[in-house]
Coordinates of C-alpha atoms and ligand atoms in Angstrom, one line a residue:
X1 CA 161.8 -35.9 34.8
X2 CA 161.4 -32.2 33.7
X3 CA 159.4 -31.7 30.7
X4 CA 159.5 -28.7 28.3
X5 CA 157.3 -27.9 25.3
X6 CA 158.7 -25.7 22.6
X7 CA 156.3 -24.1 20.1
X8 CA 157.7 -23.7 16.7
X9 CA 160.2 -26.0 15.0
X10 CA 162.4 -23.6 13.2
X11 CA 166.0 -23.1 13.9
X12 CA 165.5 -21.3 17.2
X13 CA 163.1 -24.0 18.4
X14 CA 165.7 -26.8 17.4
X15 CA 168.6 -25.1 19.0
X16 CA 166.5 -24.6 22.3
X17 CA 165.5 -28.4 22.0
X18 CA 169.0 -29.4 21.8
X19 CA 170.2 -27.3 24.8
X20 CA 167.2 -28.5 26.8
X21 CA 167.9 -32.2 26.0
X22 CA 171.4 -31.6 27.2
X23 CA 170.1 -30.2 30.5
X24 CA 168.2 -33.4 31.0
X25 CA 164.8 -32.2 30.0
X26 CA 162.2 -34.3 28.0
X27 CA 161.2 -32.1 25.0
X28 CA 158.1 -31.9 22.9
X29 CA 158.5 -29.8 19.9
X30 CA 155.2 -28.7 18.4
X31 CA 154.6 -26.8 15.0
X32 CA 151.5 -25.5 13.3
X33 CA 152.7 -27.1 10.1
X34 CA 153.0 -30.9 9.5
X35 CA 156.7 -30.3 8.6
X36 CA 159.6 -29.1 10.7
X37 CA 162.3 -26.5 10.1
X38 CA 160.4 -23.2 9.8
X39 CA 162.3 -20.7 7.7
X40 CA 164.9 -23.3 6.6
X41 CA 162.2 -25.0 4.7
X42 CA 159.9 -22.1 3.9
X43 CA 162.3 -19.0 3.9
X44 CA 165.8 -19.8 2.9
X45 CA 166.0 -19.2 -0.9
X46 CA 166.0 -22.5 -3.0
X47 CA 169.2 -21.6 -4.7
X48 CA 171.0 -21.7 -1.3
X49 CA 170.9 -25.4 -0.7
X50 CA 174.1 -25.2 1.5
X51 CA 172.3 -23.1 4.1
X52 CA 169.5 -25.7 4.2
X53 CA 172.0 -28.5 5.0
X54 CA 171.7 -27.2 8.6
X55 CA 168.6 -29.5 8.9
X56 CA 171.1 -32.4 9.4
X57 CA 172.1 -30.9 12.6
X58 CA 168.3 -30.6 13.6
X59 CA 167.8 -34.2 12.7
X60 CA 170.5 -35.3 15.2
X61 CA 168.6 -33.4 17.9
X62 CA 165.4 -35.2 16.9
X63 CA 167.1 -38.6 17.2
X64 CA 167.4 -38.0 21.0
X65 CA 165.3 -40.6 22.9
X66 CA 163.7 -37.8 25.0
X67 CA 162.6 -35.8 21.9
X68 CA 159.1 -35.8 20.2
X69 CA 157.8 -33.9 17.4
X70 CA 154.1 -33.0 16.9
X71 CA 153.4 -31.3 13.7
X72 CA 150.0 -29.8 12.5
X73 CA 149.2 -28.6 16.1
X74 CA 148.4 -24.9 16.3
X75 CA 148.7 -22.9 19.6
X76 CA 145.7 -20.7 20.1
X77 CA 143.4 -23.0 17.8
X78 CA 144.0 -26.7 18.6
X79 CA 145.6 -26.0 22.1
X80 CA 145.8 -23.1 24.5
X81 CA 148.5 -21.5 26.4
X82 CA 146.8 -22.4 29.8
X83 CA 146.7 -26.1 28.7
X84 CA 150.4 -26.1 28.0
X85 CA 151.1 -24.5 31.2
X86 CA 149.3 -27.2 33.2
X87 CA 151.3 -29.9 31.4
X88 CA 155.0 -28.8 31.4
X89 CA 157.6 -27.4 33.8
X90 CA 158.6 -24.9 30.9
X91 CA 157.1 -23.7 27.9
X92 CA 159.3 -22.0 25.2
X93 CA 157.7 -19.9 22.5
X94 CA 159.8 -20.1 19.2
X95 CA 157.2 -18.7 17.0
X96 CA 159.1 -16.6 14.7
X97 CA 157.8 -13.5 13.1
X98 CA 154.9 -14.4 10.9
X99 CA 154.0 -11.3 9.1
X100 CA 155.6 -8.2 7.3
X101 CA 156.1 -4.6 8.2
X102 CA 153.9 -2.2 6.5
X103 CA 155.0 1.0 4.4
X104 CA 151.9 2.8 5.4
X105 CA 151.6 4.5 1.9
X106 CA 148.6 4.8 -0.5
X107 CA 148.2 1.8 -2.9
X108 CA 150.0 -0.7 -0.7
X109 CA 147.3 -3.2 -1.1
X110 CA 146.7 -2.9 -4.8
X111 CA 146.8 -6.2 -6.9
X112 CA 150.5 -6.6 -7.9
X113 CA 151.8 -5.2 -4.6
X114 CA 152.8 -7.9 -2.2
X115 CA 154.8 -8.4 0.9
X116 CA 158.1 -10.2 0.1
X117 CA 157.3 -12.5 3.0
X118 CA 154.3 -13.9 1.0
X119 CA 156.4 -14.2 -2.2
X120 CA 159.0 -16.2 -0.2
X121 CA 156.6 -18.4 1.3
X122 CA 155.0 -18.9 -2.2
X123 CA 158.0 -19.9 -4.1
X124 CA 159.1 -22.1 -1.2
X125 CA 155.9 -24.1 -1.2
X126 CA 154.6 -23.0 2.3
X127 CA 151.1 -24.7 2.4
X128 CA 149.4 -21.5 3.6
X129 CA 150.7 -19.6 0.6
X130 CA 150.9 -22.1 -2.2
X131 CA 147.3 -21.1 -3.6
X132 CA 148.5 -17.4 -4.1
X133 CA 149.1 -16.1 -7.5
X134 CA 151.7 -13.5 -8.5
X135 CA 151.4 -12.0 -11.9
X136 CA 154.9 -12.1 -13.2
X137 CA 153.8 -11.1 -16.6
X138 CA 155.2 -7.6 -16.5
X139 CA 158.5 -6.1 -17.8
X140 CA 159.7 -4.5 -14.5
X141 CA 159.4 -5.3 -10.9
X142 CA 160.3 -3.1 -8.0
X143 CA 161.7 -4.5 -4.7
X144 CA 161.5 -2.2 -1.8
X145 CA 164.1 -2.6 0.9
X146 CA 167.9 -3.2 1.2
X147 CA 168.2 -6.4 3.3
X148 CA 169.0 -9.9 2.5
X149 CA 165.3 -10.8 1.8
X150 CA 165.2 -8.1 -0.8
X151 CA 168.2 -9.7 -2.5
X152 CA 166.5 -13.0 -2.3
X153 CA 163.5 -12.2 -4.0
X154 CA 165.2 -9.9 -6.5
X155 CA 167.5 -12.8 -7.5
X156 CA 164.7 -15.3 -7.7
X157 CA 163.0 -13.0 -10.3
X158 CA 165.9 -13.1 -12.6
X159 CA 167.5 -16.5 -12.1
X160 CA 167.8 -18.4 -15.2
X161 CA 165.6 -21.4 -15.6
X162 CA 168.7 -23.6 -15.7
X163 CA 169.7 -22.2 -12.4
X164 CA 166.3 -22.9 -10.9
X165 CA 165.7 -26.4 -12.2
X166 CA 168.1 -28.2 -9.8
X167 CA 166.5 -26.5 -6.8
X168 CA 163.5 -27.4 -4.5
X169 CA 161.5 -24.4 -5.6
X170 CA 157.9 -25.3 -5.4
X171 CA 156.6 -26.6 -8.8
X172 CA 154.0 -24.0 -9.2
X173 CA 156.6 -21.3 -8.7
X174 CA 159.0 -23.0 -11.2
X175 CA 156.2 -22.9 -13.7
X176 CA 155.4 -19.2 -13.2
X177 CA 159.1 -18.2 -13.1
X178 CA 159.5 -20.1 -16.3
X179 CA 156.7 -18.1 -17.9
X180 CA 157.5 -14.8 -16.4
X181 CA 158.0 -11.7 -18.5
X182 CA 160.1 -9.8 -15.7
X183 CA 163.2 -8.7 -17.5
X184 CA 164.3 -5.9 -15.0
X185 CA 164.2 -5.6 -11.3
X186 CA 164.8 -2.3 -9.6
X187 CA 165.9 -2.6 -5.9
X188 CA 165.2 0.5 -3.8
X189 CA 167.1 1.6 -0.6
X190 CA 165.9 4.4 1.4
X191 CA 169.4 5.2 2.6
X192 CA 172.7 4.9 0.8
X193 CA 175.1 2.2 -0.4
X194 CA 177.0 2.4 3.0
X195 CA 173.8 1.8 5.1
X196 CA 172.4 -1.2 3.1
X197 CA 171.8 -4.2 5.4
X198 CA 173.1 -6.8 2.9
X199 CA 175.6 -9.3 3.8
X200 CA 178.6 -9.6 1.6
X201 CA 178.3 -13.1 0.0
X202 CA 174.7 -12.3 -0.9
X203 CA 175.6 -9.0 -2.5
X204 CA 178.5 -10.6 -4.4
X205 CA 176.2 -13.3 -5.8
X206 CA 174.3 -10.6 -7.7
X207 CA 177.4 -10.1 -9.8
X208 CA 177.5 -13.8 -10.8
X209 CA 174.0 -14.3 -12.2
X210 CA 173.8 -16.1 -15.5
X211 CA 171.3 -14.1 -17.3
X212 CA 171.2 -10.6 -15.6
X213 CA 173.5 -7.7 -15.5
X214 CA 173.8 -5.9 -12.3
X215 CA 173.6 -2.2 -12.6
X216 CA 174.6 0.6 -10.2
X217 CA 174.8 4.2 -11.2
X218 CA 178.4 5.5 -10.4
X219 CA 176.9 8.7 -9.3
X220 CA 175.3 6.9 -6.4
X221 CA 178.9 6.0 -5.0
X222 CA 180.3 9.6 -5.3
X223 CA 181.2 10.9 -2.0
X224 CA 180.1 7.9 0.0
X225 CA 182.4 7.7 3.1
X226 CA 184.1 4.6 4.2
X227 CA 181.9 3.0 6.7
X228 CA 183.7 1.9 10.0
X229 CA 181.8 -1.5 10.1
X230 CA 183.7 -4.2 8.0
X231 CA 180.6 -5.8 6.4
X232 CA 179.3 -2.4 5.2
X233 CA 182.7 -1.2 4.0
X234 CA 183.0 -4.4 1.9
X235 CA 179.4 -3.8 0.6
X236 CA 180.4 -0.4 -0.6
X237 CA 183.5 -1.8 -2.4
X238 CA 181.3 -4.4 -4.1
X239 CA 178.8 -1.8 -5.2
X240 CA 181.7 0.4 -6.4
X241 CA 182.9 -2.6 -8.5
X242 CA 179.3 -3.0 -9.9
X243 CA 179.1 0.7 -10.7
X244 CA 182.2 0.4 -12.8
X245 CA 181.0 -2.5 -14.9
X246 CA 179.6 -2.1 -18.3
X247 CA 176.5 -4.2 -18.8
X248 CA 177.4 -7.5 -20.8
X249 CA 174.3 -7.4 -22.9
X250 CA 172.5 -10.0 -20.8
X251 CA 168.7 -10.5 -21.3
X252 CA 167.9 -9.3 -17.7
X253 CA 168.9 -6.4 -15.5
X254 CA 168.9 -5.9 -11.8
X255 CA 169.4 -2.3 -10.8
X256 CA 170.2 -1.1 -7.2
X257 CA 169.0 2.4 -6.7
X258 CA 169.7 4.2 -3.4
X259 CA 168.3 7.2 -1.6
X260 CA 164.6 6.4 -2.7
X261 CA 161.6 6.2 -0.4
X262 CA 158.3 4.9 -1.8
X263 CA 155.6 7.5 -1.4
X264 CA 152.7 5.8 -3.3
X265 CA 152.1 2.6 -5.3
X266 CA 150.4 3.8 -8.5
X267 CA 147.6 2.2 -10.4
X268 CA 144.2 3.1 -11.9
X269 CA 141.6 4.2 -9.4
X270 CA 141.6 2.7 -5.8
X271 CA 141.8 -1.0 -6.7
X272 CA 143.6 -1.0 -10.2
X273 CA 146.6 -3.1 -10.6
X274 CA 150.1 -1.7 -10.0
X275 CA 151.4 0.5 -12.7
X276 CA 154.3 2.2 -10.9
X277 CA 155.8 3.4 -7.8
X278 CA 156.1 7.2 -6.9
X279 CA 159.3 7.5 -5.0
X280 CA 160.9 10.5 -3.1
X281 CA 164.6 11.1 -3.4
X282 CA 166.3 11.5 -0.1
X283 CA 169.7 12.9 1.2
X284 CA 171.4 11.5 4.3
X285 CA 171.6 13.5 7.6
X286 CA 172.9 12.7 10.9
X287 CA 170.4 10.8 13.1
X288 CA 169.8 11.3 17.0
X289 CA 170.9 7.9 17.6
X290 CA 174.5 8.7 16.1
X291 CA 173.5 6.9 13.0
X292 CA 172.4 8.1 9.5
X293 CA 168.8 8.9 8.5
X294 CA 167.2 9.6 5.2
X295 CA 165.6 13.1 4.7
X296 CA 163.4 13.9 1.8
X297 CA 164.9 16.4 -0.7
X298 CA 161.5 17.2 -2.0
X299 CA 162.4 15.8 -5.6
X300 CA 160.5 12.7 -6.7
X301 CA 160.4 10.3 -9.6
X302 CA 158.0 7.6 -11.0
X303 CA 159.2 4.1 -11.8
X304 CA 156.8 2.3 -14.1
X305 CA 156.4 -1.4 -13.0
X306 CA 153.8 -4.1 -12.8
X307 CA 154.9 -5.9 -9.6
X308 CA 156.1 -4.5 -6.2
X309 CA 157.6 -6.6 -3.5
X310 CA 157.8 -4.9 -0.1
X311 CA 160.8 -6.3 1.7
X312 CA 161.1 -4.1 4.8
X313 CA 161.3 -6.5 7.6
X314 CA 159.2 -8.9 9.4
X315 CA 157.1 -8.7 12.7
X316 CA 155.5 -11.2 15.0
X317 CA 151.8 -11.6 15.7
X318 CA 150.4 -11.5 19.1
X319 CA 148.8 -14.7 20.6
X320 CA 146.0 -14.5 23.1
X321 CA 147.2 -14.4 26.7
X322 CA 150.9 -14.0 25.9
X323 CA 152.4 -10.5 26.8
X324 CA 153.2 -8.6 23.5
X325 CA 155.2 -5.7 22.8
X326 CA 153.2 -4.0 20.0
X327 CA 155.8 -1.4 19.1
X328 CA 158.6 -4.0 18.5
X329 CA 156.3 -6.7 17.3
X330 CA 157.5 -9.4 19.6
X331 CA 156.7 -11.3 22.9
X332 CA 157.5 -9.1 25.9
X333 CA 160.6 -10.7 27.6
X334 CA 163.5 -9.9 29.7
X335 CA 166.6 -12.0 28.4
X336 CA 164.2 -14.8 27.3
X337 CA 161.9 -14.8 30.4
X338 CA 158.4 -13.8 29.3
X339 CA 157.3 -10.7 31.2
X340 CA 153.8 -9.2 31.9
X341 CA 152.8 -5.9 33.7
X342 CA 152.8 -7.9 36.9
X343 CA 156.3 -9.5 36.5
X344 CA 157.9 -12.5 35.1
X345 CA 155.6 -15.3 33.8
X346 CA 156.6 -18.4 35.6
X347 CA 157.7 -21.2 33.3
X348 CA 157.3 -19.2 30.1
X349 CA 160.3 -18.4 27.9
X350 CA 161.0 -17.2 24.4
X351 CA 163.7 -17.7 21.7
X352 CA 164.6 -16.5 18.2
X353 CA 162.9 -13.8 16.2
X354 CA 159.9 -13.5 18.4
X355 CA 162.3 -12.8 21.3
X356 CA 164.8 -10.4 19.8
X357 CA 163.1 -9.4 16.4
X358 CA 164.0 -10.5 13.0
X359 CA 167.8 -10.1 12.8
X360 CA 170.9 -12.2 12.2
X361 CA 171.4 -15.4 10.4
X362 CA 170.4 -18.9 11.2
X363 CA 173.4 -19.5 13.5
X364 CA 172.6 -16.5 15.5
X365 CA 169.8 -18.5 17.0
X366 CA 172.1 -20.9 18.6
X367 CA 173.6 -18.5 21.0
X368 CA 170.1 -16.8 21.5
X369 CA 168.6 -20.2 22.5
X370 CA 171.4 -21.0 24.9
X371 CA 171.0 -17.7 26.6
X372 CA 167.4 -18.5 27.3
X373 CA 168.1 -22.2 28.2
X374 CA 170.7 -20.7 30.8
X375 CA 167.7 -18.8 32.3
X376 CA 165.7 -22.0 32.3
X377 CA 168.4 -23.9 34.2
X378 CA 168.7 -21.0 36.7
X379 CA 165.0 -21.1 37.4
X380 CA 165.1 -24.9 37.7
X381 CA 167.8 -24.7 40.4
X382 CA 165.8 -22.0 42.1
X383 CA 162.7 -24.1 42.1
X384 CA 161.0 -21.4 39.9
X385 CA 159.7 -23.5 37.0
X386 CA 156.1 -24.7 36.9
X387 CA 154.7 -27.7 38.8
X388 CA 152.5 -29.5 36.1
X389 CA 149.6 -31.6 37.1
X390 CA 151.0 -35.1 37.5
X391 CA 147.9 -36.7 35.8
X392 CA 148.0 -34.5 32.9
X393 CA 151.7 -34.2 32.3
X394 CA 153.1 -37.8 31.7
X395 CA 154.4 -38.2 28.1
X396 CA 151.6 -40.7 27.5
X397 CA 148.9 -38.4 28.7
X398 CA 150.2 -35.4 26.7
X399 CA 150.5 -37.7 23.6
X400 CA 146.9 -38.8 24.1
X401 CA 145.7 -35.2 24.7
X402 CA 147.3 -34.0 21.4
X403 CA 146.1 -36.9 19.3
X404 CA 142.6 -36.3 20.6
X405 CA 142.9 -32.6 19.6
X406 CA 144.7 -33.2 16.2
X407 CA 144.0 -36.9 15.1
X408 CA 146.1 -36.3 11.9
X409 CA 149.1 -34.8 13.7
X410 CA 152.5 -35.7 12.2
X411 CA 155.2 -37.2 14.5
X412 CA 158.9 -37.3 13.7
X413 CA 158.5 -40.7 12.0
X414 CA 155.7 -39.1 9.9
X415 CA 158.1 -36.3 8.9
X416 CA 160.7 -38.8 7.8
X417 CA 158.1 -40.5 5.6
X418 CA 157.2 -37.2 4.1
X419 CA 161.0 -36.4 3.7
X420 CA 161.6 -39.8 2.0
X421 CA 158.6 -39.2 -0.3
X422 CA 159.7 -35.8 -1.3
X423 CA 163.3 -36.7 -1.9
X424 CA 162.3 -39.6 -4.1
X425 CA 160.1 -37.4 -6.2
X426 CA 163.1 -35.1 -6.8
X427 CA 165.6 -37.8 -7.5
X428 CA 164.8 -38.4 -11.2
X429 CA 165.3 -34.6 -12.0
X430 CA 168.4 -34.2 -9.9
X431 CA 166.5 -32.1 -7.4
X432 CA 166.9 -32.3 -3.6
X433 CA 163.2 -32.9 -3.2
X434 CA 159.9 -32.0 -4.8
X435 CA 157.9 -30.2 -2.1
X436 CA 154.4 -31.2 -1.3
X437 CA 152.4 -28.0 -0.8
X438 CA 148.9 -29.1 0.4
X439 CA 148.4 -30.0 4.0
X440 CA 146.4 -33.1 3.1
X441 CA 149.0 -34.3 0.7
X442 CA 151.6 -33.9 3.5
X443 CA 149.4 -35.8 5.9
X444 CA 149.0 -38.6 3.6
X445 CA 152.6 -38.9 2.9
X446 CA 153.4 -38.8 6.6
X447 CA 151.5 -42.1 6.7
X448 CA 153.8 -43.6 4.2
X449 CA 151.1 -43.8 1.8
X450 CA 153.0 -42.5 -1.2
X451 CA 150.8 -39.3 -1.6
X452 CA 150.2 -37.7 -4.9
X453 CA 151.3 -34.1 -5.2
Ligands
NAP501 P1 166.6 -6.4 7.2 O1 168.0 -6.8 7.1 O2 166.3 -5.8 8.6 O3 166.3 -5.2 6.2 C1 165.3 -4.5 6.1 C2 165.5 -3.4 5.0 O4 164.2 -2.6 5.0 C3 166.4 -2.3 5.5 O5 167.2 -2.0 4.4 C4 165.7 -1.1 5.9 O6 166.2 0.1 5.7 C5 164.5 -1.3 5.1 N1 163.3 -0.5 5.5 C6 162.7 -0.6 6.6 N2 161.6 0.1 6.8 C7 161.6 0.8 5.5 C8 160.6 1.8 5.0 N3 159.6 2.2 5.7 N4 160.9 2.3 3.8 C9 161.8 1.8 3.0 N5 162.8 0.9 3.5 C10 162.6 0.4 4.8 O7 165.4 -7.4 6.9 P2 165.2 -8.7 6.0 O8 165.8 -8.5 4.7 O9 163.8 -8.9 6.1 O10 166.1 -9.8 6.7 C11 165.8 -10.4 8.0 C12 166.9 -11.0 8.6 O11 167.1 -12.2 8.0 C13 168.3 -10.3 8.4 O12 169.2 -10.3 9.6 C14 168.9 -10.9 7.3 O13 170.4 -10.8 7.2 C15 168.4 -12.4 7.5 N6 168.6 -13.0 6.1 C16 169.7 -13.7 5.8 C17 169.9 -14.4 4.6 C18 171.1 -15.0 4.3 O14 172.0 -15.1 5.0 N7 171.3 -15.4 3.1 C19 168.8 -14.4 3.7 C20 167.5 -13.7 4.0 C21 167.4 -13.0 5.3 P3 166.9 1.0 6.9 O15 168.3 0.3 7.2 O16 167.1 2.4 6.4 O17 166.1 0.8 8.1

């Protein structure tokens, strides 16, 4: 029997698992966290429960008799790449992109200036971020970036407590949002309305918020050409509609401001809290790639604020020994086969954001994973997979090795116990679940011990 390890139990890991099981492989899916589902659990906004229901599809994959889950096992700390390569015919990296892009401007690391990636992980109860604090006790927040993550964090800041209450937002974040003073969020795009990376339903949602008026200055839509791309064209229509609205006098405001590049995050001295953002005003010019790029006009403005969330995309982190493309922030690969300077790395593959960069929606990873699995099947036919050590590679030997490395690892049954526990905690309040946010609590719950939060 051919055996594959997949490292990372997010959407791309699960789609790869499904495809490999269909191709007759036995699959071990490993994750650094005790819980599966990656960004579906720790990234998708809590007020988007429909998107999260995709986990039912992943649970069907997990029910396959040749599937095993090992949660709490970290590649590079508990086990090494070389050890994996000795034990499997194929190793698939589905690690996602764990960190944020940097603006590279002064003041970026002041207290009160945060990567949106961290804010998202915090309100979603990711155990590595649950201890962080975000000072929401300020009047105005600025969100930098014009993608869907920027929309998510902006929306979360102005949602009504009644809209948040029935969600699985982590309890610490529910409490902080409940006490927050933020009444205005300004979202900054460096290019114009026609270049924003929002998708239509997400942009439309802003117009339906219970307690926030969405504000767009009509002058920002003047002279905006009709984009050829249908999604962008619809974005412009929606923004035009927002620009014509009169504020309904709601308690909160969410303003979209375009053609603005942050130049400096302001505050007292080198380490003082954020007091504002100095932004440069741009105009659009034709770029070399046929697109449109922002060029500074030389004009500037200062937006006072007490919180800055930088949402300008994610990037991957390198792992010892695995060839990495520093410029793009992902694992070097050709169509999913990992590649080093000396050629293809036998038996090593990549799927998802760490393969192609942080783009697309959850479903995009299905096609992406099937492309990589097609390469694995070709290599299987050509006899180009790995030949693992028979003594080390049996399912029993691998299981014993992993338990020896991580005695508290969480199996699929362990995750089901966590799931049942979290769901039961949420039920009395009509919430889908109450997330456990400490690793120890998750491990305790995985043993069916009815862990405390
Ligand atoms: P994204 O869609 O790539 O957007 C990144 C934004 O950052 C762009 O507006 C980009 O502007 C801007 N940016 C980049 N560098 C900048 C700089 N130096 N200064 C100012 N702005 C800068 O990334 P994302 O929002 O992180 O989302 C990642 C992926 O997840 C996307 O495919 C997104 O659709 C998806 N997602 C989907 C959902 C959903 O479906 N509900 C929710 C969240 C995320 P330029 O265009 O000018 O480069």
